[in-house]
Amino acid sequence: GYGLVGSQFTGDDYIKYSSKTYDLRETNRVDSMFKKLRYEPMQLDGVIHTAAKVGGVGGNMKYKGEFFYDNVMINTNVIESARKHNVKNLVCFLSTCVFPDDVEYPLTEKKIHLGPPHFSNYPYAYAKRMADIQIRAYREQYGLNYKSVIPTNIYGLNDNFDIENGHVLPSLIHKCYIAREAKRPLTIWGSGTPLREFINSKDIGKLTEWVLENYNEDEPIILSNSEEISIKEVVEMIIEIMNFKGEVKWDSDKPDGQHRKPSDNTKIKHYLPDFKFTPLYEGLKETITWFENNYESVRGTKCMDIYNYN
Ligand code: GDP
């Protein structure tokens, strides 16, 4: 409830937990959590399941076993325990990583299982694909309104800004900060040619609330503005916003990951034709301001000796 996505859900309508209170990999802990919810004065209308072990291309390649095990356990436990405790409505988070590597573009909700995922994140991808299967199966057997969303690369406040394991935008913001403050070169991974689609966590918050209340289909729904941008262009934006004047280096020993994963947002556009996605530049500016103002307490910055970081 307090991570990049969970922090979007605020106010008296929500009861939230963090992984510190309930380790969702433990079936008993998940059951205790749902049992405790029965004694809350408010009625439980639904569950927004945002918990996951996530990371960027670095984290996904380094912790393959953990990314598989943690996500399989978390999803299996949460979805099953929600069912056991009579939760009728649930939203689960997938990712555009779930899609096959070799598939005809653009990616639509129908193409999730049409081939193996990219080698850089297959444990995460298969774990999330199993959540899609669990949800479809539970809909069919138990008639529950459980569904999944497929966001593209989410960024925003309360992200994990860890340089080695975080996603590209928070990692780049953190690295650019260090490079600027310590007057060192900024090193970017890969070639800069891969294309990504980014979505602001605030947009994800609004769209997810809509999905919880209004969406009821077997198939997941892609959440994206479907605008691709290259890593190189994103680096240029960050450098400009952060007023970095130093040298930029490209480290070709680091992975490029999947070249692109262009999504088809026809479905969400059909339901919400007037939805205004936050422009990337605007969202980046806000995220960077927040990051700089909260550097000491931001996730992924603790114990960072910026003058000795390589
Ligand atoms: P992905 O979308 O699942 O591949 O995950 P990321 O959010 O980690 O994005 C990875 C893309 O950004 C790859 O093309 C990387 O080469 C590129 N990239 C450039 N610099 C960095 C960096 O410092 N960290 C990360 N995670 N990716 C970077």
mmCIF file of C-alpha atoms and ligand atoms in Angstrom:
data_model
loop_
_atom_site.group_PDB
_atom_site.id
_atom_site.type_symbol
_atom_site.label_atom_id
_atom_site.label_comp_id
_atom_site.label_asym_id
_atom_site.label_seq_id
_atom_site.Cartn_x
_atom_site.Cartn_y
_atom_site.Cartn_z
ATOM 1 C CA GLY A 1 0.000 0.000 0.000
ATOM 2 C CA TYR A 2 2.958 2.382 0.239
ATOM 3 C CA GLY A 3 5.019 1.727 -2.874
ATOM 4 C CA LEU A 4 5.016 3.422 -6.259
ATOM 5 C CA VAL A 5 1.450 2.351 -7.079
ATOM 6 C CA GLY A 6 -0.043 1.682 -3.640
ATOM 7 C CA SER A 7 0.735 5.207 -2.425
ATOM 8 C CA GLN A 8 -1.783 6.521 -4.981
ATOM 9 C CA PHE A 9 -4.690 5.131 -2.985
ATOM 10 C CA THR A 10 -5.298 7.493 -0.120
ATOM 11 C CA GLY A 11 -8.122 8.560 2.168
ATOM 12 C CA ASP A 12 -10.654 6.874 4.407
ATOM 13 C CA ASP A 13 -11.888 4.548 1.670
ATOM 14 C CA TYR A 14 -8.716 2.493 1.854
ATOM 15 C CA ILE A 15 -7.187 0.104 4.333
ATOM 16 C CA LYS A 16 -3.547 -0.420 3.427
ATOM 17 C CA TYR A 17 -0.764 -2.694 4.555
ATOM 18 C CA SER A 18 2.937 -2.807 3.870
ATOM 19 C CA SER A 19 5.198 -5.821 3.436
ATOM 20 C CA LYS A 20 6.604 -5.046 6.885
ATOM 21 C CA THR A 21 3.261 -5.950 8.443
ATOM 22 C CA TYR A 22 2.357 -8.906 6.252
ATOM 23 C CA ASP A 23 4.861 -10.985 4.329
ATOM 24 C CA LEU A 24 2.576 -12.067 1.512
ATOM 25 C CA ARG A 25 4.850 -14.954 0.538
ATOM 26 C CA GLU A 26 3.579 -16.692 3.676
ATOM 27 C CA THR A 27 0.135 -18.236 3.197
ATOM 28 C CA ASN A 28 -0.654 -18.001 6.930
ATOM 29 C CA ARG A 29 0.186 -14.319 7.058
ATOM 30 C CA VAL A 30 -2.063 -13.574 4.095
ATOM 31 C CA ASP A 31 -4.894 -15.485 5.739
ATOM 32 C CA SER A 32 -4.405 -13.522 8.978
ATOM 33 C CA MET A 33 -4.561 -10.299 7.022
ATOM 34 C CA PHE A 34 -7.898 -11.140 5.412
ATOM 35 C CA LYS A 35 -9.252 -12.465 8.718
ATOM 36 C CA LYS A 36 -8.352 -9.213 10.441
ATOM 37 C CA LEU A 37 -10.128 -7.243 7.722
ATOM 38 C CA ARG A 38 -13.417 -8.868 8.762
ATOM 39 C CA TYR A 39 -13.281 -6.896 12.005
ATOM 40 C CA GLU A 40 -12.852 -3.526 10.293
ATOM 41 C CA PRO A 41 -15.935 -1.339 10.690
ATOM 42 C CA MET A 42 -16.126 -0.688 6.952
ATOM 43 C CA GLN A 43 -17.226 -3.248 4.398
ATOM 44 C CA LEU A 44 -14.548 -4.624 2.096
ATOM 45 C CA ASP A 45 -15.702 -3.757 -1.432
ATOM 46 C CA GLY A 46 -12.646 -4.954 -3.239
ATOM 47 C CA VAL A 47 -8.913 -5.491 -3.268
ATOM 48 C CA ILE A 48 -6.297 -3.619 -5.255
ATOM 49 C CA HIS A 49 -3.371 -6.017 -5.251
ATOM 50 C CA THR A 50 -0.253 -3.957 -5.954
ATOM 51 C CA ALA A 51 2.251 -6.087 -4.046
ATOM 52 C CA ALA A 52 5.125 -7.529 -6.071
ATOM 53 C CA LYS A 53 8.839 -8.023 -6.195
ATOM 54 C CA VAL A 54 9.802 -5.659 -9.003
ATOM 55 C CA GLY A 55 12.921 -4.218 -10.547
ATOM 56 C CA GLY A 56 14.509 -2.999 -13.715
ATOM 57 C CA VAL A 57 16.520 -5.006 -16.184
ATOM 58 C CA GLY A 58 19.445 -5.223 -13.701
ATOM 59 C CA GLY A 59 17.397 -6.602 -10.802
ATOM 60 C CA ASN A 60 15.497 -8.994 -13.069
ATOM 61 C CA MET A 61 18.692 -10.521 -14.427
ATOM 62 C CA LYS A 62 20.436 -10.775 -11.047
ATOM 63 C CA TYR A 63 17.681 -12.157 -8.813
ATOM 64 C CA LYS A 64 15.920 -14.570 -11.146
ATOM 65 C CA GLY A 65 14.995 -17.097 -8.465
ATOM 66 C CA GLU A 66 13.618 -14.476 -6.104
ATOM 67 C CA PHE A 67 11.656 -12.716 -8.828
ATOM 68 C CA PHE A 68 10.003 -16.006 -9.716
ATOM 69 C CA TYR A 69 9.380 -17.390 -6.220
ATOM 70 C CA ASP A 70 8.291 -14.188 -4.502
ATOM 71 C CA ASN A 71 5.848 -13.195 -7.207
ATOM 72 C CA VAL A 72 4.344 -16.660 -7.624
ATOM 73 C CA MET A 73 3.842 -16.948 -3.860
ATOM 74 C CA ILE A 74 2.508 -13.415 -3.371
ATOM 75 C CA ASN A 75 -0.022 -13.675 -6.200
ATOM 76 C CA THR A 76 -1.128 -17.227 -5.464
ATOM 77 C CA ASN A 77 -1.653 -16.432 -1.777
ATOM 78 C CA VAL A 78 -3.396 -13.091 -2.235
ATOM 79 C CA ILE A 79 -5.818 -14.226 -4.925
ATOM 80 C CA GLU A 80 -6.681 -17.513 -3.169
ATOM 81 C CA SER A 81 -7.055 -15.922 0.250
ATOM 82 C CA ALA A 82 -9.244 -13.130 -1.175
ATOM 83 C CA ARG A 83 -11.507 -15.808 -2.639
ATOM 84 C CA LYS A 84 -11.620 -17.762 0.612
ATOM 85 C CA HIS A 85 -12.627 -14.634 2.485
ATOM 86 C CA ASN A 86 -15.440 -13.769 0.085
ATOM 87 C CA VAL A 87 -13.827 -10.852 -1.713
ATOM 88 C CA LYS A 88 -15.865 -10.441 -4.895
ATOM 89 C CA ASN A 89 -13.835 -7.792 -6.675
ATOM 90 C CA LEU A 90 -10.063 -7.690 -7.146
ATOM 91 C CA VAL A 91 -7.561 -5.970 -9.433
ATOM 92 C CA CYS A 92 -4.187 -7.569 -10.022
ATOM 93 C CA PHE A 93 -1.135 -5.958 -11.653
ATOM 94 C CA LEU A 94 0.607 -7.583 -14.587
ATOM 95 C CA SER A 95 3.198 -5.803 -16.754
ATOM 96 C CA THR A 96 4.091 -5.439 -20.422
ATOM 97 C CA CYS A 97 7.067 -7.715 -19.572
ATOM 98 C CA VAL A 98 4.639 -10.636 -19.648
ATOM 99 C CA PHE A 99 4.346 -10.516 -23.422
ATOM 100 C CA PRO A 100 6.257 -12.829 -25.753
ATOM 101 C CA ASP A 101 9.542 -11.535 -27.100
ATOM 102 C CA ASP A 102 8.837 -12.626 -30.641
ATOM 103 C CA VAL A 103 5.289 -11.588 -31.455
ATOM 104 C CA GLU A 104 3.582 -9.332 -33.951
ATOM 105 C CA TYR A 105 3.349 -5.733 -32.716
ATOM 106 C CA PRO A 106 1.498 -3.931 -31.272
ATOM 107 C CA LEU A 107 0.952 -5.937 -28.088
ATOM 108 C CA THR A 108 -2.714 -6.539 -27.349
ATOM 109 C CA GLU A 109 -4.425 -8.197 -24.409
ATOM 110 C CA LYS A 110 -4.891 -11.330 -26.544
ATOM 111 C CA LYS A 111 -1.153 -11.984 -27.060
ATOM 112 C CA ILE A 112 0.101 -12.659 -23.517
ATOM 113 C CA HIS A 113 0.654 -16.399 -23.891
ATOM 114 C CA LEU A 114 1.690 -16.664 -27.541
ATOM 115 C CA GLY A 115 5.386 -17.458 -26.963
ATOM 116 C CA PRO A 116 8.297 -17.243 -24.517
ATOM 117 C CA PRO A 117 9.035 -13.874 -22.863
ATOM 118 C CA HIS A 118 12.337 -12.000 -23.293
ATOM 119 C CA PHE A 119 15.281 -13.809 -21.666
ATOM 120 C CA SER A 120 16.139 -10.819 -19.444
ATOM 121 C CA ASN A 121 12.993 -11.116 -17.330
ATOM 122 C CA TYR A 122 11.373 -14.502 -17.997
ATOM 123 C CA PRO A 123 11.050 -15.512 -14.281
ATOM 124 C CA TYR A 124 9.060 -12.340 -13.516
ATOM 125 C CA ALA A 125 7.091 -12.662 -16.748
ATOM 126 C CA TYR A 126 6.076 -16.280 -16.153
ATOM 127 C CA ALA A 127 5.157 -15.558 -12.529
ATOM 128 C CA LYS A 128 2.867 -12.734 -13.678
ATOM 129 C CA ARG A 129 1.435 -14.871 -16.471
ATOM 130 C CA MET A 130 0.376 -17.359 -13.801
ATOM 131 C CA ALA A 131 -1.554 -14.587 -12.042
ATOM 132 C CA ASP A 132 -3.436 -14.039 -15.301
ATOM 133 C CA ILE A 133 -4.226 -17.776 -15.424
ATOM 134 C CA GLN A 134 -5.322 -17.837 -11.782
ATOM 135 C CA ILE A 135 -7.647 -14.914 -12.355
ATOM 136 C CA ARG A 136 -9.202 -16.413 -15.477
ATOM 137 C CA ALA A 137 -9.661 -19.758 -13.700
ATOM 138 C CA TYR A 138 -11.263 -18.142 -10.638
ATOM 139 C CA ARG A 139 -13.604 -16.131 -12.805
ATOM 140 C CA GLU A 140 -14.731 -19.307 -14.557
ATOM 141 C CA GLN A 141 -15.016 -21.570 -11.528
ATOM 142 C CA TYR A 142 -16.200 -19.093 -8.868
ATOM 143 C CA GLY A 143 -17.814 -16.327 -10.916
ATOM 144 C CA LEU A 144 -15.756 -13.605 -9.217
ATOM 145 C CA ASN A 145 -15.095 -10.157 -10.641
ATOM 146 C CA TYR A 146 -11.311 -10.563 -10.533
ATOM 147 C CA LYS A 147 -9.292 -8.904 -13.314
ATOM 148 C CA SER A 148 -5.805 -7.731 -14.254
ATOM 149 C CA VAL A 149 -4.307 -4.550 -15.588
ATOM 150 C CA ILE A 150 -1.192 -4.391 -17.758
ATOM 151 C CA PRO A 151 0.632 -1.109 -17.176
ATOM 152 C CA THR A 152 3.706 -0.097 -19.157
ATOM 153 C CA ASN A 153 6.824 1.184 -17.337
ATOM 154 C CA ILE A 154 5.387 3.072 -14.298
ATOM 155 C CA TYR A 155 7.273 5.991 -12.750
ATOM 156 C CA GLY A 156 6.538 8.702 -10.185
ATOM 157 C CA LEU A 157 6.825 9.605 -6.517
ATOM 158 C CA ASN A 158 7.614 6.886 -3.940
ATOM 159 C CA ASP A 159 9.482 4.786 -6.500
ATOM 160 C CA ASN A 160 12.565 2.716 -5.683
ATOM 161 C CA PHE A 161 15.546 4.806 -6.837
ATOM 162 C CA ASP A 162 18.088 1.997 -6.372
ATOM 163 C CA ILE A 163 20.775 2.378 -9.020
ATOM 164 C CA GLU A 164 21.532 -1.278 -9.625
ATOM 165 C CA ASN A 165 18.082 -2.818 -9.368
ATOM 166 C CA GLY A 166 15.549 -0.037 -9.981
ATOM 167 C CA HIS A 167 13.699 0.746 -13.185
ATOM 168 C CA VAL A 168 15.308 2.973 -15.764
ATOM 169 C CA LEU A 169 13.762 6.365 -14.870
ATOM 170 C CA PRO A 170 14.381 6.317 -11.098
ATOM 171 C CA SER A 171 17.878 4.870 -11.678
ATOM 172 C CA LEU A 172 18.724 7.572 -14.195
ATOM 173 C CA ILE A 173 17.400 10.348 -11.966
ATOM 174 C CA HIS A 174 19.473 9.063 -9.053
ATOM 175 C CA LYS A 175 22.594 8.621 -11.203
ATOM 176 C CA CYS A 176 22.218 12.077 -12.715
ATOM 177 C CA TYR A 177 21.890 13.570 -9.224
ATOM 178 C CA ILE A 178 25.095 11.864 -8.109
ATOM 179 C CA ALA A 179 26.946 12.835 -11.289
ATOM 180 C CA ARG A 180 25.903 16.469 -10.884
ATOM 181 C CA GLU A 181 26.653 16.731 -7.156
ATOM 182 C CA ALA A 182 29.940 14.777 -7.279
ATOM 183 C CA LYS A 183 30.963 16.342 -10.618
ATOM 184 C CA ARG A 184 31.447 13.001 -12.326
ATOM 185 C CA PRO A 185 30.359 11.549 -15.680
ATOM 186 C CA LEU A 186 26.849 10.148 -15.996
ATOM 187 C CA THR A 187 26.935 6.532 -17.180
ATOM 188 C CA ILE A 188 23.953 5.117 -19.057
ATOM 189 C CA TRP A 189 23.382 1.421 -19.637
ATOM 190 C CA GLY A 190 23.167 -0.112 -23.104
ATOM 191 C CA SER A 191 22.915 1.603 -26.470
ATOM 192 C CA GLY A 192 20.111 4.098 -25.785
ATOM 193 C CA THR A 193 18.169 2.765 -28.786
ATOM 194 C CA PRO A 194 15.564 0.637 -26.932
ATOM 195 C CA LEU A 195 12.066 2.099 -26.868
ATOM 196 C CA ARG A 196 9.796 2.167 -23.847
ATOM 197 C CA GLU A 197 6.364 3.501 -22.925
ATOM 198 C CA PHE A 198 6.156 5.286 -19.584
ATOM 199 C CA ILE A 199 3.093 5.974 -17.476
ATOM 200 C CA ASN A 200 2.823 8.228 -14.445
ATOM 201 C CA SER A 201 1.773 6.545 -11.187
ATOM 202 C CA LYS A 202 -1.002 9.143 -10.752
ATOM 203 C CA ASP A 203 -2.561 8.019 -14.039
ATOM 204 C CA ILE A 204 -2.257 4.415 -12.873
ATOM 205 C CA GLY A 205 -4.043 5.346 -9.628
ATOM 206 C CA LYS A 206 -7.012 6.917 -11.435
ATOM 207 C CA LEU A 207 -7.275 4.178 -14.058
ATOM 208 C CA THR A 208 -7.068 1.406 -11.463
ATOM 209 C CA GLU A 209 -9.926 2.902 -9.449
ATOM 210 C CA TRP A 210 -11.954 2.936 -12.641
ATOM 211 C CA VAL A 211 -11.028 -0.689 -13.383
ATOM 212 C CA LEU A 212 -11.975 -1.808 -9.861
ATOM 213 C CA GLU A 213 -15.403 -0.267 -10.131
ATOM 214 C CA ASN A 214 -16.254 -0.668 -13.796
ATOM 215 C CA TYR A 215 -14.246 -3.322 -15.599
ATOM 216 C CA ASN A 216 -15.381 -6.937 -15.642
ATOM 217 C CA GLU A 217 -13.787 -8.937 -18.457
ATOM 218 C CA ASP A 218 -11.764 -12.168 -18.521
ATOM 219 C CA GLU A 219 -9.037 -10.473 -20.491
ATOM 220 C CA PRO A 220 -6.691 -8.000 -18.794
ATOM 221 C CA ILE A 221 -6.697 -4.356 -19.848
ATOM 222 C CA ILE A 222 -3.575 -2.506 -21.014
ATOM 223 C CA LEU A 223 -2.996 0.859 -19.277
ATOM 224 C CA SER A 224 -0.894 3.005 -21.586
ATOM 225 C CA ASN A 225 -0.906 6.085 -23.747
ATOM 226 C CA SER A 226 0.964 3.919 -26.290
ATOM 227 C CA GLU A 227 3.649 6.538 -26.966
ATOM 228 C CA GLU A 228 7.112 5.091 -27.402
ATOM 229 C CA ILE A 229 10.233 7.036 -26.529
ATOM 230 C CA SER A 230 13.880 5.976 -26.819
ATOM 231 C CA ILE A 231 16.135 5.676 -23.774
ATOM 232 C CA LYS A 232 18.380 8.273 -25.407
ATOM 233 C CA GLU A 233 15.532 10.814 -25.577
ATOM 234 C CA VAL A 234 14.609 10.126 -21.976
ATOM 235 C CA VAL A 235 18.215 10.695 -20.897
ATOM 236 C CA GLU A 236 18.158 14.062 -22.693
ATOM 237 C CA MET A 237 14.995 15.095 -20.847
ATOM 238 C CA ILE A 238 16.438 14.165 -17.449
ATOM 239 C CA ILE A 239 19.718 15.954 -18.129
ATOM 240 C CA GLU A 240 17.845 19.093 -19.115
ATOM 241 C CA ILE A 241 15.466 19.072 -16.150
ATOM 242 C CA MET A 242 18.293 18.340 -13.686
ATOM 243 C CA ASN A 243 20.567 20.909 -15.281
ATOM 244 C CA PHE A 244 23.424 18.426 -15.677
ATOM 245 C CA LYS A 245 26.299 19.849 -17.681
ATOM 246 C CA GLY A 246 28.864 17.039 -17.305
ATOM 247 C CA GLU A 247 29.931 14.199 -19.540
ATOM 248 C CA VAL A 248 27.520 11.400 -20.564
ATOM 249 C CA LYS A 249 28.984 7.926 -21.114
ATOM 250 C CA TRP A 250 27.283 4.882 -22.613
ATOM 251 C CA ASP A 251 28.178 1.521 -21.095
ATOM 252 C CA SER A 252 27.674 -1.094 -23.818
ATOM 253 C CA ASP A 253 28.561 -3.909 -21.393
ATOM 254 C CA LYS A 254 25.253 -3.295 -19.638
ATOM 255 C CA PRO A 255 22.075 -4.883 -21.031
ATOM 256 C CA ASP A 256 19.684 -3.231 -23.468
ATOM 257 C CA GLY A 257 16.888 -5.599 -22.461
ATOM 258 C CA GLN A 258 14.001 -6.055 -24.856
ATOM 259 C CA HIS A 259 14.285 -3.678 -27.807
ATOM 260 C CA ARG A 260 10.684 -2.507 -27.668
ATOM 261 C CA LYS A 261 7.266 -3.539 -26.378
ATOM 262 C CA PRO A 262 4.765 -1.236 -28.075
ATOM 263 C CA SER A 263 1.315 -1.605 -26.576
ATOM 264 C CA ASP A 264 -2.103 -1.251 -28.132
ATOM 265 C CA ASN A 265 -4.313 0.903 -25.895
ATOM 266 C CA THR A 266 -7.479 0.539 -27.991
ATOM 267 C CA LYS A 267 -9.409 -1.038 -25.133
ATOM 268 C CA ILE A 268 -8.789 1.605 -22.462
ATOM 269 C CA LYS A 269 -9.340 4.331 -25.085
ATOM 270 C CA HIS A 270 -12.651 2.718 -25.961
ATOM 271 C CA TYR A 271 -13.803 2.837 -22.344
ATOM 272 C CA LEU A 272 -12.239 6.187 -21.415
ATOM 273 C CA PRO A 273 -11.806 8.193 -24.638
ATOM 274 C CA ASP A 274 -11.261 11.475 -22.785
ATOM 275 C CA PHE A 275 -8.678 10.299 -20.285
ATOM 276 C CA LYS A 276 -5.710 12.691 -20.219
ATOM 277 C CA PHE A 277 -2.381 10.978 -19.617
ATOM 278 C CA THR A 278 0.281 13.027 -17.823
ATOM 279 C CA PRO A 279 2.880 14.169 -20.398
ATOM 280 C CA LEU A 280 6.239 12.509 -19.670
ATOM 281 C CA TYR A 281 8.197 15.752 -19.399
ATOM 282 C CA GLU A 282 5.751 17.200 -16.870
ATOM 283 C CA GLY A 283 5.693 13.976 -14.832
ATOM 284 C CA LEU A 284 9.474 13.754 -14.844
ATOM 285 C CA LYS A 285 9.800 17.318 -13.601
ATOM 286 C CA GLU A 286 7.496 16.629 -10.690
ATOM 287 C CA THR A 287 9.231 13.333 -9.859
ATOM 288 C CA ILE A 288 12.679 14.932 -9.965
ATOM 289 C CA THR A 289 11.621 17.837 -7.736
ATOM 290 C CA TRP A 290 10.172 15.376 -5.227
ATOM 291 C CA PHE A 291 13.311 13.211 -5.409
ATOM 292 C CA GLU A 292 15.656 16.151 -4.810
ATOM 293 C CA ASN A 293 13.552 17.505 -1.928
ATOM 294 C CA ASN A 294 13.366 14.112 -0.215
ATOM 295 C CA TYR A 295 16.752 12.641 -1.112
ATOM 296 C CA GLU A 296 17.618 11.456 2.385
ATOM 297 C CA SER A 297 14.430 9.461 2.859
ATOM 298 C CA VAL A 298 13.755 8.242 -0.685
ATOM 299 C CA ARG A 299 13.817 4.455 -1.220
ATOM 300 C CA GLY A 300 17.083 3.330 -2.778
ATOM 301 C CA THR A 301 19.173 6.338 -1.719
ATOM 302 C CA LYS A 302 20.006 5.300 1.827
ATOM 303 C CA CYS A 303 23.670 4.837 2.725
ATOM 304 C CA MET A 304 24.689 6.136 -0.671
ATOM 305 C CA ASP A 305 28.097 7.758 -0.570
ATOM 306 C CA ILE A 306 27.697 9.782 -3.727
ATOM 307 C CA TYR A 307 31.336 10.835 -3.828
ATOM 308 C CA ASN A 308 32.587 7.248 -3.831
ATOM 309 C CA TYR A 309 29.981 5.651 -6.049
ATOM 310 C CA ASN A 310 31.403 4.081 -9.222
HETATM 311 P P1 GDP B 1 12.628 -3.042 -18.735
HETATM 312 O O1 GDP B 1 11.697 -2.041 -19.366
HETATM 313 O O2 GDP B 1 11.928 -4.181 -18.128
HETATM 314 O O3 GDP B 1 13.715 -3.484 -19.661
HETATM 315 O O4 GDP B 1 13.322 -2.373 -17.498
HETATM 316 P P2 GDP B 1 14.006 -0.953 -17.181
HETATM 317 O O5 GDP B 1 13.008 -0.029 -16.620
HETATM 318 O O6 GDP B 1 15.159 -1.313 -16.312
HETATM 319 O O7 GDP B 1 14.533 -0.343 -18.558
HETATM 320 C C1 GDP B 1 15.645 -0.878 -19.157
HETATM 321 C C2 GDP B 1 16.120 -0.084 -20.344
HETATM 322 O O8 GDP B 1 16.721 1.150 -19.927
HETATM 323 C C3 GDP B 1 17.220 -0.880 -21.054
HETATM 324 O O9 GDP B 1 17.210 -0.576 -22.441
HETATM 325 C C4 GDP B 1 18.476 -0.335 -20.399
HETATM 326 O O10 GDP B 1 19.638 -0.508 -21.222
HETATM 327 C C5 GDP B 1 18.108 1.145 -20.260
HETATM 328 N N1 GDP B 1 18.891 1.824 -19.204
HETATM 329 C C6 GDP B 1 19.806 2.813 -19.380
HETATM 330 N N2 GDP B 1 20.363 3.177 -18.228
HETATM 331 C C7 GDP B 1 19.769 2.433 -17.260
HETATM 332 C C8 GDP B 1 19.928 2.363 -15.835
HETATM 333 O O11 GDP B 1 20.711 3.057 -15.203
HETATM 334 N N3 GDP B 1 19.115 1.476 -15.184
HETATM 335 C C9 GDP B 1 18.215 0.683 -15.828
HETATM 336 N N4 GDP B 1 17.439 -0.143 -15.123
HETATM 337 N N5 GDP B 1 18.064 0.706 -17.175
HETATM 338 C C10 GDP B 1 18.830 1.566 -17.872
#
